JSON list of C-alpha atoms in Angstrom, two decimals:
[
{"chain": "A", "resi": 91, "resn": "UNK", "atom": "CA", "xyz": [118.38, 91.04, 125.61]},
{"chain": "A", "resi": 92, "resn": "UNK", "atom": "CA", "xyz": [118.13, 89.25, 122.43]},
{"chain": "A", "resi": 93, "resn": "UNK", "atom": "CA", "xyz": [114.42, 88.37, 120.90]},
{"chain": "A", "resi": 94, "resn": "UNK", "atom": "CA", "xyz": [113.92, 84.91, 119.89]},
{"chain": "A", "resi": 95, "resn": "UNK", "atom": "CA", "xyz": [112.27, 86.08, 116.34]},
{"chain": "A", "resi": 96, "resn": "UNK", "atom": "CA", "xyz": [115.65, 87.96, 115.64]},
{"chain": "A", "resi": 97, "resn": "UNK", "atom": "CA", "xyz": [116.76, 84.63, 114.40]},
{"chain": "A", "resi": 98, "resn": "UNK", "atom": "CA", "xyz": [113.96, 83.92, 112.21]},
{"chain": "A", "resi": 99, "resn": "UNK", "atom": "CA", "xyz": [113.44, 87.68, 110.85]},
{"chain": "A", "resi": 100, "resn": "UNK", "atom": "CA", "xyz": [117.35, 87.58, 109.40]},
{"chain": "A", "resi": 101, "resn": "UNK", "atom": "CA", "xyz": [116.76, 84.14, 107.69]},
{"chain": "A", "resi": 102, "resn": "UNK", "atom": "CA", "xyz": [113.67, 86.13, 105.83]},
{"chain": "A", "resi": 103, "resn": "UNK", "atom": "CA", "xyz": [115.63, 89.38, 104.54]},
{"chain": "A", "resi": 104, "resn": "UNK", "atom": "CA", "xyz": [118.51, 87.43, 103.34]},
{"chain": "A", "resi": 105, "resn": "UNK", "atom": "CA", "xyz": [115.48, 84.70, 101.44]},
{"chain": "A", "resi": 106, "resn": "UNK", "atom": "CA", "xyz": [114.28, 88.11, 100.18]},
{"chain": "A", "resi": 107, "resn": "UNK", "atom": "CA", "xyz": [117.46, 89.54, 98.87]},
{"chain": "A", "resi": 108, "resn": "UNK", "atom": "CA", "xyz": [118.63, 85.94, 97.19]},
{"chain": "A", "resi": 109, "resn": "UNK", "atom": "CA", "xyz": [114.81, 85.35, 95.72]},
{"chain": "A", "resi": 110, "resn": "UNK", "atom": "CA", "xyz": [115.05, 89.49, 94.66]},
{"chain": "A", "resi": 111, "resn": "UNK", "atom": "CA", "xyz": [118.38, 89.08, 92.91]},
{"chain": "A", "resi": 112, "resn": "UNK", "atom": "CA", "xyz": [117.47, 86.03, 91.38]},
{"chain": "A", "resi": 113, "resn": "UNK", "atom": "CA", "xyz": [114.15, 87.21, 89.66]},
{"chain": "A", "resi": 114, "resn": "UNK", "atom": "CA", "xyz": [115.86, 90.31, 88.77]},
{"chain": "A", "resi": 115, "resn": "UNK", "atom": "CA", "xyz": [118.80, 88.42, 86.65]},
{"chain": "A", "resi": 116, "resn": "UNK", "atom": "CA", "xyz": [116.36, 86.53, 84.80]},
{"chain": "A", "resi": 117, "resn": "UNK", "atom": "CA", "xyz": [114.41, 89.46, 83.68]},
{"chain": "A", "resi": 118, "resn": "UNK", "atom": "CA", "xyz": [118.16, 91.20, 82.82]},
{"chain": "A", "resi": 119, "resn": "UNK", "atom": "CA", "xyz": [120.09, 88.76, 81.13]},
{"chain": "A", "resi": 120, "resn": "UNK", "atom": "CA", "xyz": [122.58, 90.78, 79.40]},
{"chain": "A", "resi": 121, "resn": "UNK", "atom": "CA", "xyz": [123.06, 93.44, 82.39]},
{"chain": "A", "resi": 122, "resn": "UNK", "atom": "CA", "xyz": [126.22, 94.24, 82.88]},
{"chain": "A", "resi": 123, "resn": "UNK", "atom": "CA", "xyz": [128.98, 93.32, 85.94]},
{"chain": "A", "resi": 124, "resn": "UNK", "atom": "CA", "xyz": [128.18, 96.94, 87.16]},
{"chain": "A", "resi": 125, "resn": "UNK", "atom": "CA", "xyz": [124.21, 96.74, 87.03]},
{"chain": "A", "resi": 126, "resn": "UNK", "atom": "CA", "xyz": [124.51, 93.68, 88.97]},
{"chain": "A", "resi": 127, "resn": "UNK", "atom": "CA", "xyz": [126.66, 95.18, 91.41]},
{"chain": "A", "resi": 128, "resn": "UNK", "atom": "CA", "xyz": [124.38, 98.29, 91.53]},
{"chain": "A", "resi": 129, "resn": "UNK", "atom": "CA", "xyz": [120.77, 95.84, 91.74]},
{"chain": "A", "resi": 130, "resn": "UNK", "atom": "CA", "xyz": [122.50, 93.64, 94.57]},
{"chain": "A", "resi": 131, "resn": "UNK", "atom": "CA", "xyz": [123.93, 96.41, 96.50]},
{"chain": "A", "resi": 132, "resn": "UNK", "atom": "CA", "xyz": [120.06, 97.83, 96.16]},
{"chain": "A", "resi": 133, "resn": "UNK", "atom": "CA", "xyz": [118.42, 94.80, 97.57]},
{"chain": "A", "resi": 134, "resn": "UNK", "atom": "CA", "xyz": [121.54, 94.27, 99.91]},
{"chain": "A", "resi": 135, "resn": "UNK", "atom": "CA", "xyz": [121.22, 97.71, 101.61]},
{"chain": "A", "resi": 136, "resn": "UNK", "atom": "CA", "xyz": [117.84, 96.91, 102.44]},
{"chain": "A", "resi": 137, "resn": "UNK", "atom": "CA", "xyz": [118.15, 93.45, 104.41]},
{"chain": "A", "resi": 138, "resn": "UNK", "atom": "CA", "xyz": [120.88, 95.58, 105.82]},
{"chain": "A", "resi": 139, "resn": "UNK", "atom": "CA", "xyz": [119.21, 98.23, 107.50]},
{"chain": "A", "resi": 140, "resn": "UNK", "atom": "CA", "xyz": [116.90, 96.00, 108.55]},
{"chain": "A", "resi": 141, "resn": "UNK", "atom": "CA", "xyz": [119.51, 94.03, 110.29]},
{"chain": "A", "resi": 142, "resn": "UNK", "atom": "CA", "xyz": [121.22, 97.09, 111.74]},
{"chain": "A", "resi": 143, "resn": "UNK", "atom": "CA", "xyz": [117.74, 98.40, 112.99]},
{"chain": "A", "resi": 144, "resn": "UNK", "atom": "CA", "xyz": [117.55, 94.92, 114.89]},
{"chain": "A", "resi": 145, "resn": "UNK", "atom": "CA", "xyz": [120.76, 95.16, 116.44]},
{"chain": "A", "resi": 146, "resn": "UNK", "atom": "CA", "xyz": [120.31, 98.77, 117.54]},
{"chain": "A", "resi": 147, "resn": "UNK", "atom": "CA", "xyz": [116.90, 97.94, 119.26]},
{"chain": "A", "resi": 148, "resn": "UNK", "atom": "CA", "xyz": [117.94, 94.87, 120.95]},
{"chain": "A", "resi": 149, "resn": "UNK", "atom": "CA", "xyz": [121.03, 96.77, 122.49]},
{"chain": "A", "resi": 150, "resn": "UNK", "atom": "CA", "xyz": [121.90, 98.02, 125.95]},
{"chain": "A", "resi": 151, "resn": "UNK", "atom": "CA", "xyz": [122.20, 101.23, 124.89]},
{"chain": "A", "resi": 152, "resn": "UNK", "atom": "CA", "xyz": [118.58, 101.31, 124.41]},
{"chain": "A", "resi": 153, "resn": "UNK", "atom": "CA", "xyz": [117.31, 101.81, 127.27]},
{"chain": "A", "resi": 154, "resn": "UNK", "atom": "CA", "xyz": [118.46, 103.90, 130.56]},
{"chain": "A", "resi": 155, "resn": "UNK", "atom": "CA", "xyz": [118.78, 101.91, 133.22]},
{"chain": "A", "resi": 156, "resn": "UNK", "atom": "CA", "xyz": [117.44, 103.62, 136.28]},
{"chain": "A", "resi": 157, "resn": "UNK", "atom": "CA", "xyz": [118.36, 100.70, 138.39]},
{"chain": "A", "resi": 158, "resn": "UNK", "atom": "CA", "xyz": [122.40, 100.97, 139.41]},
{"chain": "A", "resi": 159, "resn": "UNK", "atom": "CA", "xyz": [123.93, 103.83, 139.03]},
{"chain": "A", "resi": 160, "resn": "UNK", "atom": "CA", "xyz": [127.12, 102.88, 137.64]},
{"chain": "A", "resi": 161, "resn": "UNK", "atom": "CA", "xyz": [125.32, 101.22, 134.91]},
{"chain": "A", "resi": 162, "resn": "UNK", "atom": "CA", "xyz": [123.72, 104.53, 133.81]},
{"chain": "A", "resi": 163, "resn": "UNK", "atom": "CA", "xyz": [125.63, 106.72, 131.14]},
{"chain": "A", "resi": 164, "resn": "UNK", "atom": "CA", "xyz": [127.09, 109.56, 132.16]},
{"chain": "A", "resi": 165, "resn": "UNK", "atom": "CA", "xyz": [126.42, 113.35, 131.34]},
{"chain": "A", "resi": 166, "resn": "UNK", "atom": "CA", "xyz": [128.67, 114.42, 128.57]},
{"chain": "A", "resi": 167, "resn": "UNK", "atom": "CA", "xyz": [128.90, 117.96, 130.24]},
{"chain": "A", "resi": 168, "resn": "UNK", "atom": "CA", "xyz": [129.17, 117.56, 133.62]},
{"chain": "A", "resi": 169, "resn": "UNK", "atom": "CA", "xyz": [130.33, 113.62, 134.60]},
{"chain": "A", "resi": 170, "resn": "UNK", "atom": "CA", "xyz": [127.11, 112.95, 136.91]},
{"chain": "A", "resi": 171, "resn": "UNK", "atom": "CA", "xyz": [124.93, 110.13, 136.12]},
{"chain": "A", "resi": 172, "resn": "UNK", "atom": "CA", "xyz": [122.03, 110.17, 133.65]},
{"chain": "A", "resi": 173, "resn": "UNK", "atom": "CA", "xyz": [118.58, 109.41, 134.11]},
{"chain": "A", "resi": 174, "resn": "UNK", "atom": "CA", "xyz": [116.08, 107.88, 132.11]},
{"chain": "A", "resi": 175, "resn": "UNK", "atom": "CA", "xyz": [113.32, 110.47, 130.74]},
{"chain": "A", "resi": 176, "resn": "UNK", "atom": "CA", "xyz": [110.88, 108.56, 128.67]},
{"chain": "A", "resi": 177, "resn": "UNK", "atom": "CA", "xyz": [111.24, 106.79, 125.36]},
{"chain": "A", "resi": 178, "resn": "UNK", "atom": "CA", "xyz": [112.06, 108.76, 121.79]},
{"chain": "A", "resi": 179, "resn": "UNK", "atom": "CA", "xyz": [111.60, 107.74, 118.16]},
{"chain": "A", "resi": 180, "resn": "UNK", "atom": "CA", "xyz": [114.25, 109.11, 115.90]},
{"chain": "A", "resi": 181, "resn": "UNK", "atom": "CA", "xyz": [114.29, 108.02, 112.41]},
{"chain": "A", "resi": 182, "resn": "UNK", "atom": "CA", "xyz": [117.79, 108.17, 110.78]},
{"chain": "A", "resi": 183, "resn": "UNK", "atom": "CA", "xyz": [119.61, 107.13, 107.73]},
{"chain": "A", "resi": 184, "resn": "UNK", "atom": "CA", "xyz": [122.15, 104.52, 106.96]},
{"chain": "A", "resi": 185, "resn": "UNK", "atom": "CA", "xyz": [125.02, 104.95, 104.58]},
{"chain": "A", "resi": 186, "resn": "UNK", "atom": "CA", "xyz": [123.51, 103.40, 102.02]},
{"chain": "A", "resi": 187, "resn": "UNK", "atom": "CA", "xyz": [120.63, 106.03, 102.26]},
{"chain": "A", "resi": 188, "resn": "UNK", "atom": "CA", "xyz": [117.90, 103.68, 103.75]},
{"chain": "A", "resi": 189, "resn": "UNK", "atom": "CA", "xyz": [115.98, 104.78, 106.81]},
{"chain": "A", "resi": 190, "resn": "UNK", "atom": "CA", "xyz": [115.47, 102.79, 109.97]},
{"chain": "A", "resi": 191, "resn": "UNK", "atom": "CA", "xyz": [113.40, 103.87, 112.59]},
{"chain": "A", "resi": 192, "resn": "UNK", "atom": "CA", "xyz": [114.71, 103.74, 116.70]},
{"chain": "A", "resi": 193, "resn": "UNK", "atom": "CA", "xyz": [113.18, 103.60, 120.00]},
{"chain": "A", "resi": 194, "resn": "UNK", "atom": "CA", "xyz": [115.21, 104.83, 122.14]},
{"chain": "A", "resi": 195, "resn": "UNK", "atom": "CA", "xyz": [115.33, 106.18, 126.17]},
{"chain": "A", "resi": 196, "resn": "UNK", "atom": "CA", "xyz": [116.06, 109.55, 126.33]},
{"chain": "A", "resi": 197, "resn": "UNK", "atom": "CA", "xyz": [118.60, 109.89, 128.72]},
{"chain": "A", "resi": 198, "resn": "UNK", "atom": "CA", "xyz": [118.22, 113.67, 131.09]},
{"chain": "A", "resi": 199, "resn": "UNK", "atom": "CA", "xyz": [121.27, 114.97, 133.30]},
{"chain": "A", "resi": 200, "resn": "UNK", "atom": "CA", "xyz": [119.13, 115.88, 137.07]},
{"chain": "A", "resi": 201, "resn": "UNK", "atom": "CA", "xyz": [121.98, 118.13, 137.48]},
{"chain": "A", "resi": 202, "resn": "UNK", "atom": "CA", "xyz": [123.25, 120.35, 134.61]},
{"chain": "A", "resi": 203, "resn": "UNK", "atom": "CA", "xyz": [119.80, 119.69, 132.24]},
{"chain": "A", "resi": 204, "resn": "UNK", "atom": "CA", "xyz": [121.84, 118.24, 129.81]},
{"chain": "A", "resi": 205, "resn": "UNK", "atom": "CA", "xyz": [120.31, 115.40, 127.11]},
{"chain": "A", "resi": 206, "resn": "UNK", "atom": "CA", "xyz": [121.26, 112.64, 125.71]},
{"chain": "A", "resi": 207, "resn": "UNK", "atom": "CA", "xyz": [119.79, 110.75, 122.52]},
{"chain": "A", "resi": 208, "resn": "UNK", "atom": "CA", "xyz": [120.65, 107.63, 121.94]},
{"chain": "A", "resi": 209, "resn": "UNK", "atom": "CA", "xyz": [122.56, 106.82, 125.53]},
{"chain": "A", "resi": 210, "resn": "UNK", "atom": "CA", "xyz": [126.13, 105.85, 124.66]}
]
């Protein structure tokens, strides 16, 4: 399901890296190709894992369906379908070392116990 404001929210973190960048040059006039690369890859990696976080939480994947289910993900150990056991926050890092925060179903196997965070 995609949010409307997902639009909206992009167009602001890419204003904020070009504004960012921008200010920054003018305050480092002589910098050099590498501290450019190294203060737009900064403010880059940002908007980034902002827009990654976005995509994550507006996925499928998100949330267990307890509907159909074929539609559910299966248990890694023993093949039987998942269920949904309540939502989980997990906080991870991107690769350019910036965190971004999940909500995520946490998905339970009835049969074997097994667990499953994030589903798929």
């Amino acid at each position: 399901m995609w949010r409307e404001d997902i639009d909206g929210h992009w167009q602001q973190e890419v204003a904020v890296v070009l504004t960012g960048i921008k200010e920054w040059r003018l305050q480092h006039p002589r910098a050099s190709l590498q501290e450019i690369e190294a203060a737009l890859d900064e403010r880059w990696a940002t908007a980034r894992a902002r827009l990654l976080q976005d995509l994550a939480l507006v996925s499928a994947a998100a949330k267990v369906d307890d509907g159909a289910v074929g539609e559910r993900p299966s248990c890694p150990a023993c093949g039987r379908s998942m269920e949904a056991r309540g939502d989980e926050v997990r906080t991870l890092t991107t690769t350019y070392n910036q965190p971004i925060t999940l909500t995520r179903s946490y998905a339970h196997c009835p049969a074997c116990g097994a667990g499953l965070f994030p589903p798929r």
